[in-house]
């Protein structure tokens, strides 16, 4: 019988955020697959655990993934961890999960620390609908194309960025989305120097032109205003007629339809009079 792959989220800064369930899973797993064993051993030392570890990261995921899968198929259990946060989110763990799914190996995800959700919740921007873009492509052409595809995105957008690339990324966001778009820059989340800056993209570019970026950033960017679909005058008149038939006065019907469609109230009223409604 095949073993189980556990996705174990690790603290994004504060070691106190590790849960009892995560601790128990790490303790009971046969081995741990870690993005960087040097980082993960610090967490294990904090938890007073000693476990065999294998390296699994972006540059060895194909070869290492097959080895991890082979051990799972033998019946062993594996705890997959990344350096910080939830495995498989903007992380090569997604490939291992897919591999397990294809071979019928059970995967269990344990809830826990996640930088994108933490940043979104304190951004003061709309949280009901959002999209996660992770790190933007490095090549300029690909980056420009990705941002061009997001210009009319109405959901709140979330990006990850390293401090040495922040200035360039803010400049690219400004060029793509314009000066007035709001952004929340969340850095060093859960750590001693945690900070949230809420400003426009222009203000962010100006601020970091004068100040050195420090720490890892989660950028939460306001979505585009939803473009109202144009309604023809004929359709607007039909809406007015429908409201009048329901007992609403001509004046109020025109006012309501004008507000809903963006058509000039005076122009719509003139059209109503000419149509003899």
Short mmCIF file of N, CA, C and O in Angstrom, two decimals, residues 83-142:
data_model
loop_
_atom_site.label_atom_id
_atom_site.label_comp_id
_atom_site.label_asym_id
_atom_site.label_seq_id
_atom_site.Cartn_x
_atom_site.Cartn_y
_atom_site.Cartn_z
N UNK A 83 10.85 26.54 2.14
CA UNK A 83 11.60 27.36 3.11
C UNK A 83 10.67 28.14 4.03
O UNK A 83 10.98 28.37 5.20
N UNK A 84 9.55 28.56 3.50
CA UNK A 84 8.57 29.30 4.30
C UNK A 84 7.21 29.27 3.60
O UNK A 84 7.14 29.35 2.38
N UNK A 85 6.15 29.11 4.38
CA UNK A 85 4.81 29.12 3.82
C UNK A 85 4.33 27.76 3.37
O UNK A 85 4.84 26.72 3.80
N UNK A 86 3.32 27.77 2.51
CA UNK A 86 2.65 26.53 2.10
C UNK A 86 3.30 25.91 0.87
O UNK A 86 3.44 26.57 -0.16
N UNK A 87 3.70 24.64 0.95
CA UNK A 87 4.27 23.96 -0.22
C UNK A 87 3.26 23.93 -1.37
O UNK A 87 2.05 23.89 -1.15
N UNK A 88 3.78 23.94 -2.59
CA UNK A 88 2.99 23.84 -3.82
C UNK A 88 2.30 25.14 -4.21
O UNK A 88 1.60 25.19 -5.23
N UNK A 89 2.47 26.21 -3.44
CA UNK A 89 1.93 27.52 -3.81
C UNK A 89 3.09 28.38 -4.30
O UNK A 89 3.95 28.77 -3.52
N UNK A 90 3.14 28.65 -5.62
CA UNK A 90 4.28 29.34 -6.23
C UNK A 90 5.56 28.60 -5.85
O UNK A 90 6.55 29.21 -5.43
N UNK A 91 5.53 27.28 -6.00
CA UNK A 91 6.57 26.42 -5.46
C UNK A 91 6.60 25.12 -6.28
O UNK A 91 5.54 24.65 -6.74
N UNK A 92 7.77 24.53 -6.49
CA UNK A 92 7.85 23.29 -7.29
C UNK A 92 7.11 22.11 -6.69
O UNK A 92 6.94 21.08 -7.35
N UNK A 93 6.64 22.24 -5.46
CA UNK A 93 5.84 21.18 -4.86
C UNK A 93 4.62 20.83 -5.68
O UNK A 93 4.11 19.71 -5.60
N UNK A 94 4.15 21.77 -6.50
CA UNK A 94 2.97 21.50 -7.34
C UNK A 94 3.25 20.35 -8.31
O UNK A 94 2.35 19.56 -8.62
N UNK A 95 4.50 20.22 -8.76
CA UNK A 95 4.84 19.13 -9.67
C UNK A 95 4.83 17.79 -8.96
O UNK A 95 4.42 16.77 -9.54
N UNK A 96 5.27 17.77 -7.70
CA UNK A 96 5.26 16.53 -6.93
C UNK A 96 3.83 16.11 -6.62
O UNK A 96 3.50 14.91 -6.67
N UNK A 97 2.98 17.08 -6.33
CA UNK A 97 1.56 16.78 -6.08
C UNK A 97 0.93 16.17 -7.33
O UNK A 97 0.18 15.19 -7.26
N UNK A 98 1.24 16.74 -8.49
CA UNK A 98 0.70 16.22 -9.75
C UNK A 98 1.19 14.80 -10.01
O UNK A 98 0.43 13.93 -10.43
N UNK A 99 2.47 14.57 -9.73
CA UNK A 99 3.05 13.26 -9.92
C UNK A 99 2.36 12.22 -9.03
O UNK A 99 2.04 11.12 -9.48
N UNK A 100 2.10 12.60 -7.79
CA UNK A 100 1.41 11.70 -6.86
C UNK A 100 -0.01 11.42 -7.33
O UNK A 100 -0.50 10.28 -7.26
N UNK A 101 -0.69 12.46 -7.81
CA UNK A 101 -2.06 12.30 -8.28
C UNK A 101 -2.12 11.33 -9.45
O UNK A 101 -3.04 10.50 -9.55
N UNK A 102 -1.13 11.42 -10.34
CA UNK A 102 -1.10 10.55 -11.52
C UNK A 102 -0.86 9.09 -11.14
O UNK A 102 -1.32 8.18 -11.83
N UNK A 103 -0.16 8.86 -10.01
CA UNK A 103 0.18 7.50 -9.61
C UNK A 103 -0.70 6.99 -8.47
O UNK A 103 -0.44 5.93 -7.90
N UNK A 104 -1.72 7.76 -8.11
CA UNK A 104 -2.66 7.31 -7.10
C UNK A 104 -2.17 7.39 -5.68
O UNK A 104 -2.68 6.69 -4.79
N UNK A 105 -1.17 8.23 -5.42
CA UNK A 105 -0.65 8.42 -4.06
C UNK A 105 -1.45 9.52 -3.37
O UNK A 105 -1.63 10.61 -3.93
N UNK A 106 -1.92 9.26 -2.18
CA UNK A 106 -2.73 10.24 -1.44
C UNK A 106 -1.88 11.43 -1.02
O UNK A 106 -0.76 11.28 -0.54
N UNK A 107 -2.46 12.62 -1.18
CA UNK A 107 -1.80 13.86 -0.75
C UNK A 107 -2.71 14.55 0.26
O UNK A 107 -3.90 14.75 0.00
N UNK A 108 -2.15 14.91 1.39
CA UNK A 108 -2.92 15.60 2.44
C UNK A 108 -2.26 16.94 2.73
O UNK A 108 -1.06 17.00 3.03
N UNK A 109 -3.02 18.01 2.61
CA UNK A 109 -2.51 19.35 2.88
C UNK A 109 -2.93 19.79 4.28
O UNK A 109 -4.10 19.67 4.64
N UNK A 110 -1.99 20.31 5.03
CA UNK A 110 -2.27 20.82 6.37
C UNK A 110 -2.34 22.35 6.29
O UNK A 110 -1.42 22.97 5.76
N UNK A 111 -3.40 22.97 6.80
CA UNK A 111 -3.49 24.43 6.75
C UNK A 111 -2.40 25.08 7.61
O UNK A 111 -1.94 24.49 8.59
N UNK A 112 -2.02 26.28 7.21
CA UNK A 112 -1.00 26.96 8.00
C UNK A 112 -0.57 28.26 7.36
O UNK A 112 -1.27 28.82 6.51
N UNK A 113 0.60 28.77 7.73
CA UNK A 113 1.07 30.07 7.26
C UNK A 113 1.12 30.18 5.74
O UNK A 113 1.57 29.25 5.06
N UNK A 114 0.66 31.32 5.24
CA UNK A 114 0.69 31.57 3.79
C UNK A 114 0.81 33.08 3.60
O UNK A 114 -0.10 33.83 4.01
N UNK A 115 1.89 33.54 3.01
CA UNK A 115 2.16 34.97 2.90
C UNK A 115 1.10 35.72 2.11
O UNK A 115 0.71 36.83 2.46
N UNK A 116 0.59 35.10 1.03
CA UNK A 116 -0.36 35.84 0.19
C UNK A 116 -1.67 36.11 0.92
O UNK A 116 -2.24 37.20 0.81
N UNK A 117 -2.17 35.14 1.69
CA UNK A 117 -3.41 35.33 2.43
C UNK A 117 -3.21 36.31 3.58
O UNK A 117 -4.05 37.17 3.85
N UNK A 118 -2.06 36.21 4.24
CA UNK A 118 -1.75 37.13 5.34
C UNK A 118 -1.73 38.57 4.84
O UNK A 118 -2.31 39.46 5.46
N UNK A 119 -1.04 38.80 3.71
CA UNK A 119 -0.94 40.15 3.16
C UNK A 119 -2.28 40.67 2.69
O UNK A 119 -2.64 41.83 2.94
N UNK A 120 -3.04 39.82 2.00
CA UNK A 120 -4.36 40.24 1.50
C UNK A 120 -5.27 40.69 2.64
O UNK A 120 -5.97 41.70 2.54
N UNK A 121 -5.22 39.96 3.74
CA UNK A 121 -6.15 40.24 4.84
C UNK A 121 -5.88 41.58 5.51
O UNK A 121 -6.78 42.17 6.10
N UNK A 122 -4.66 42.09 5.42
CA UNK A 122 -4.33 43.36 6.06
C UNK A 122 -4.10 44.48 5.05
O UNK A 122 -3.68 45.58 5.41
N UNK A 123 -4.40 44.22 3.79
CA UNK A 123 -4.11 45.20 2.73
C UNK A 123 -5.06 46.38 2.71
O UNK A 123 -4.74 47.44 2.18
N UNK A 124 -6.26 46.20 3.27
CA UNK A 124 -7.34 47.21 3.20
C UNK A 124 -7.86 47.37 1.78
O UNK A 124 -8.52 48.36 1.47
N UNK A 125 -7.58 46.41 0.91
CA UNK A 125 -8.14 46.36 -0.44
C UNK A 125 -9.18 45.24 -0.49
O UNK A 125 -9.21 44.38 0.39
N UNK A 126 -10.06 45.23 -1.49
CA UNK A 126 -11.11 44.21 -1.56
C UNK A 126 -10.55 42.79 -1.51
O UNK A 126 -9.61 42.46 -2.22
N UNK A 127 -11.14 41.96 -0.68
CA UNK A 127 -10.65 40.59 -0.49
C UNK A 127 -11.61 39.52 -1.03
O UNK A 127 -11.26 38.34 -1.05
N UNK A 128 -12.79 39.92 -1.45
CA UNK A 128 -13.79 38.95 -1.90
C UNK A 128 -13.38 38.21 -3.16
O UNK A 128 -13.68 37.03 -3.33
N UNK A 129 -12.68 38.89 -4.06
CA UNK A 129 -12.22 38.26 -5.31
C UNK A 129 -10.79 38.73 -5.54
O UNK A 129 -10.52 39.93 -5.55
N UNK A 130 -9.88 37.79 -5.73
CA UNK A 130 -8.49 38.16 -5.95
C UNK A 130 -7.81 37.13 -6.83
O UNK A 130 -8.30 36.01 -7.01
N UNK A 131 -6.66 37.51 -7.40
CA UNK A 131 -5.86 36.56 -8.18
C UNK A 131 -4.41 36.65 -7.73
O UNK A 131 -3.91 37.73 -7.41
N UNK A 132 -3.77 35.51 -7.68
CA UNK A 132 -2.38 35.42 -7.22
C UNK A 132 -1.47 35.24 -8.42
O UNK A 132 -1.63 34.29 -9.18
N UNK A 133 -0.52 36.16 -8.60
CA UNK A 133 0.38 36.12 -9.74
C UNK A 133 1.79 35.68 -9.38
O UNK A 133 2.63 35.53 -10.25
N UNK A 134 2.08 35.51 -8.10
CA UNK A 134 3.41 35.07 -7.68
C UNK A 134 4.48 36.06 -8.11
O UNK A 134 4.29 37.27 -8.08
N UNK A 135 5.63 35.53 -8.53
CA UNK A 135 6.72 36.37 -9.05
C UNK A 135 6.49 36.62 -10.54
O UNK A 135 6.21 35.70 -11.29
N UNK A 136 6.63 37.87 -10.95
CA UNK A 136 6.51 38.19 -12.38
C UNK A 136 7.69 37.62 -13.15
O UNK A 136 8.78 37.43 -12.59
N UNK A 137 7.51 37.30 -14.44
CA UNK A 137 8.62 36.78 -15.24
C UNK A 137 9.79 37.77 -15.25
O UNK A 137 9.59 38.99 -15.22
N UNK A 138 11.00 37.25 -15.31
CA UNK A 138 12.18 38.12 -15.33
C UNK A 138 12.43 38.72 -16.72
O UNK A 138 12.71 39.92 -16.83
N UNK A 139 12.36 37.93 -17.82
CA UNK A 139 12.57 38.52 -19.15
C UNK A 139 11.59 39.67 -19.42
O UNK A 139 10.40 39.54 -19.17
N UNK A 140 12.12 40.76 -19.93
CA UNK A 140 11.32 41.97 -20.10
C UNK A 140 10.09 41.77 -20.99
O UNK A 140 9.01 42.28 -20.71
N UNK A 141 10.27 41.02 -22.08
CA UNK A 141 9.15 40.82 -23.00
C UNK A 141 8.03 40.04 -22.33
O UNK A 141 6.85 40.41 -22.42
N UNK A 142 8.38 38.95 -21.64
CA UNK A 142 7.37 38.14 -20.96
C UNK A 142 6.69 38.92 -19.85
O UNK A 142 5.48 38.82 -19.65
#
